[in-house]
Short mmCIF file of C-alpha atoms in Angstrom, two decimals:
data_model
loop_
_atom_site.label_atom_id
_atom_site.label_comp_id
_atom_site.label_asym_id
_atom_site.label_seq_id
_atom_site.Cartn_x
_atom_site.Cartn_y
_atom_site.Cartn_z
CA MET A 1 -6.09 21.77 2.24
CA THR A 2 -2.86 22.10 0.32
CA LEU A 3 -2.51 23.22 -3.32
CA TYR A 4 0.09 21.47 -5.39
CA ALA A 5 1.28 21.51 -8.59
CA SER A 6 2.14 18.19 -10.97
CA VAL A 7 4.04 18.40 -14.17
CA ALA A 8 4.95 15.69 -16.96
CA LEU A 9 8.23 15.57 -18.71
CA PHE A 10 7.88 13.20 -21.85
CA ARG A 11 10.12 12.76 -24.43
CA ARG A 12 8.71 14.34 -27.88
CA GLU A 13 10.70 13.44 -31.59
CA GLY A 14 13.77 12.62 -29.39
CA ARG A 15 13.63 15.84 -27.64
CA MET A 16 12.26 16.70 -23.55
CA THR A 17 9.31 18.78 -23.07
CA PHE A 18 6.41 19.62 -20.99
CA LYS A 19 2.66 20.10 -20.91
CA ALA A 20 1.03 22.46 -19.05
CA PRO A 21 0.59 22.03 -15.34
CA ARG A 22 -2.07 21.17 -13.28
CA LYS A 23 -3.32 21.82 -9.91
CA GLU A 24 -4.12 19.17 -7.41
CA ALA A 25 -5.96 20.43 -4.55
CA SER A 26 -5.31 17.36 -1.79
CA GLY A 27 -4.79 17.36 1.96
CA ILE A 28 -1.70 15.25 1.93
CA VAL A 29 1.31 14.82 -0.88
CA THR A 30 0.56 10.78 -1.40
CA GLN A 31 -2.95 11.54 -2.62
CA ALA A 32 -1.21 14.26 -4.89
CA ARG A 33 1.11 11.91 -6.13
CA LYS A 34 -1.31 9.19 -7.00
CA SER A 35 -3.37 11.82 -8.17
CA ALA A 36 -1.02 12.97 -10.59
CA SER A 37 0.41 9.54 -11.46
CA ARG A 38 -2.61 8.37 -12.68
CA PHE A 39 -3.56 11.75 -14.62
CA TRP A 40 0.21 11.80 -16.31
CA ASN A 41 -0.45 8.30 -17.54
CA ALA A 42 -3.53 8.33 -18.92
CA ALA A 43 -2.70 11.97 -20.58
CA ILE A 44 0.75 10.82 -22.33
CA GLN A 45 -0.44 9.52 -25.74
CA GLU A 46 1.95 7.54 -28.32
CA PRO A 47 4.49 8.24 -29.41
CA ASP A 48 5.08 10.58 -26.94
CA LYS A 49 6.90 8.92 -23.98
CA LEU A 50 6.52 9.89 -20.23
CA MET A 51 9.92 10.39 -19.00
CA LYS A 52 8.89 11.93 -15.37
CA THR A 53 6.29 13.55 -13.39
CA ALA A 54 7.01 16.06 -11.04
CA VAL A 55 4.87 17.50 -7.81
CA VAL A 56 5.45 20.61 -6.30
CA HIS A 57 4.24 22.89 -3.67
CA CYS A 58 5.48 26.19 -1.71
CA THR A 59 6.44 26.56 1.47
CA GLY A 60 7.99 30.16 2.45
CA ASN A 61 10.82 30.46 0.88
CA THR A 62 11.35 26.62 -0.50
CA ALA A 63 9.56 24.65 -3.35
CA HIS A 64 9.04 21.03 -2.12
CA ILE A 65 9.49 18.65 -5.54
CA ALA A 66 8.71 15.00 -5.44
CA GLU A 67 9.59 13.41 -8.89
CA ASN A 68 8.65 9.59 -9.94
CA SER A 69 10.41 8.03 -13.56
CA GLY A 70 7.99 5.41 -13.73
CA THR A 71 9.62 3.23 -10.80
CA ARG A 72 7.25 3.19 -7.61
CA ARG A 73 9.48 5.30 -5.42
CA TRP A 74 8.96 8.89 -5.61
CA VAL A 75 12.20 11.18 -4.65
CA GLU A 76 11.49 14.54 -2.74
CA TYR A 77 13.97 17.09 -2.66
CA LYS A 78 13.86 20.44 -1.40
CA LEU A 79 14.89 23.59 -3.90
CA SER A 80 14.66 27.47 -2.92
CA LEU A 81 12.66 29.38 -5.19
CA ALA A 82 15.10 31.05 -7.07
CA GLU A 83 16.91 27.57 -8.37
CA ALA A 84 13.25 26.38 -9.06
CA ALA A 85 12.71 29.24 -11.28
CA THR A 86 15.95 28.61 -13.77
CA GLN A 87 14.20 25.22 -14.47
CA PRO A 88 11.31 25.81 -17.18
CA HIS A 89 8.70 22.67 -15.78
CA LEU A 90 9.08 23.71 -11.83
CA ALA A 91 9.31 27.32 -12.99
CA ALA A 92 5.33 27.02 -15.09
CA CYS A 93 4.65 24.94 -11.34
CA LEU A 94 5.13 28.23 -9.30
CA VAL A 95 3.14 30.07 -12.12
CA GLU A 96 0.21 27.74 -11.78
CA LEU A 97 0.59 28.31 -7.54
CA GLY A 98 0.47 31.42 -7.86
CA VAL A 99 4.26 32.28 -6.28
CA ASP A 100 6.37 34.62 -8.01
CA ALA A 101 9.97 33.76 -7.47
CA LYS A 102 11.43 37.16 -7.86
CA LYS A 103 9.45 38.66 -4.81
CA ALA A 104 10.68 35.70 -2.81
CA PRO A 105 12.82 36.79 0.41
CA PRO A 106 15.98 35.97 0.13
CA PRO A 107 17.23 32.85 1.86
CA MET A 108 18.66 32.85 5.45
CA PRO A 109 22.57 33.00 5.78
CA ASP A 110 24.42 29.57 7.33
CA VAL A 111 26.29 32.54 9.61
CA LEU A 112 25.38 36.17 11.02
CA GLU A 113 27.14 37.94 13.23
CA ILE A 114 25.29 40.53 15.32
CA ASN A 115 27.35 42.85 18.49
CA GLY A 116 30.27 40.33 17.98
CA VAL A 117 27.90 37.45 18.45
CA VAL A 118 28.27 34.46 15.71
CA TYR A 119 25.23 32.63 15.20
CA ARG A 120 25.06 29.65 13.17
CA ARG A 121 22.39 27.64 11.59
CA GLU A 122 22.02 23.96 12.09
CA ILE A 123 22.05 22.24 8.46
#
């Protein structure tokens, strides 16, 4: 069972803010997205306005993020743990998942030279 964390960004008095993330214990990302959407749509009350729901899970040195801004489409993207830690709502999700971005290994370089042989990573 993969562990996911979800967080909701909402507008309160003209400012964007977020509530504390919650864990989503789901077998697949689709179940986690549906569960997060249902929970956060019900949890955000007037006068607050739900702006975006995000579902995060980590593998290795990468944070996989799926965001929905009220449409039926989810946008998925990947960030390194260091990049994800710079955004407060994603950093809160990393803490909820028990991931320490400072202890993560550095990302792999695109080009390595070992004993005169150049290795290039396919991107």
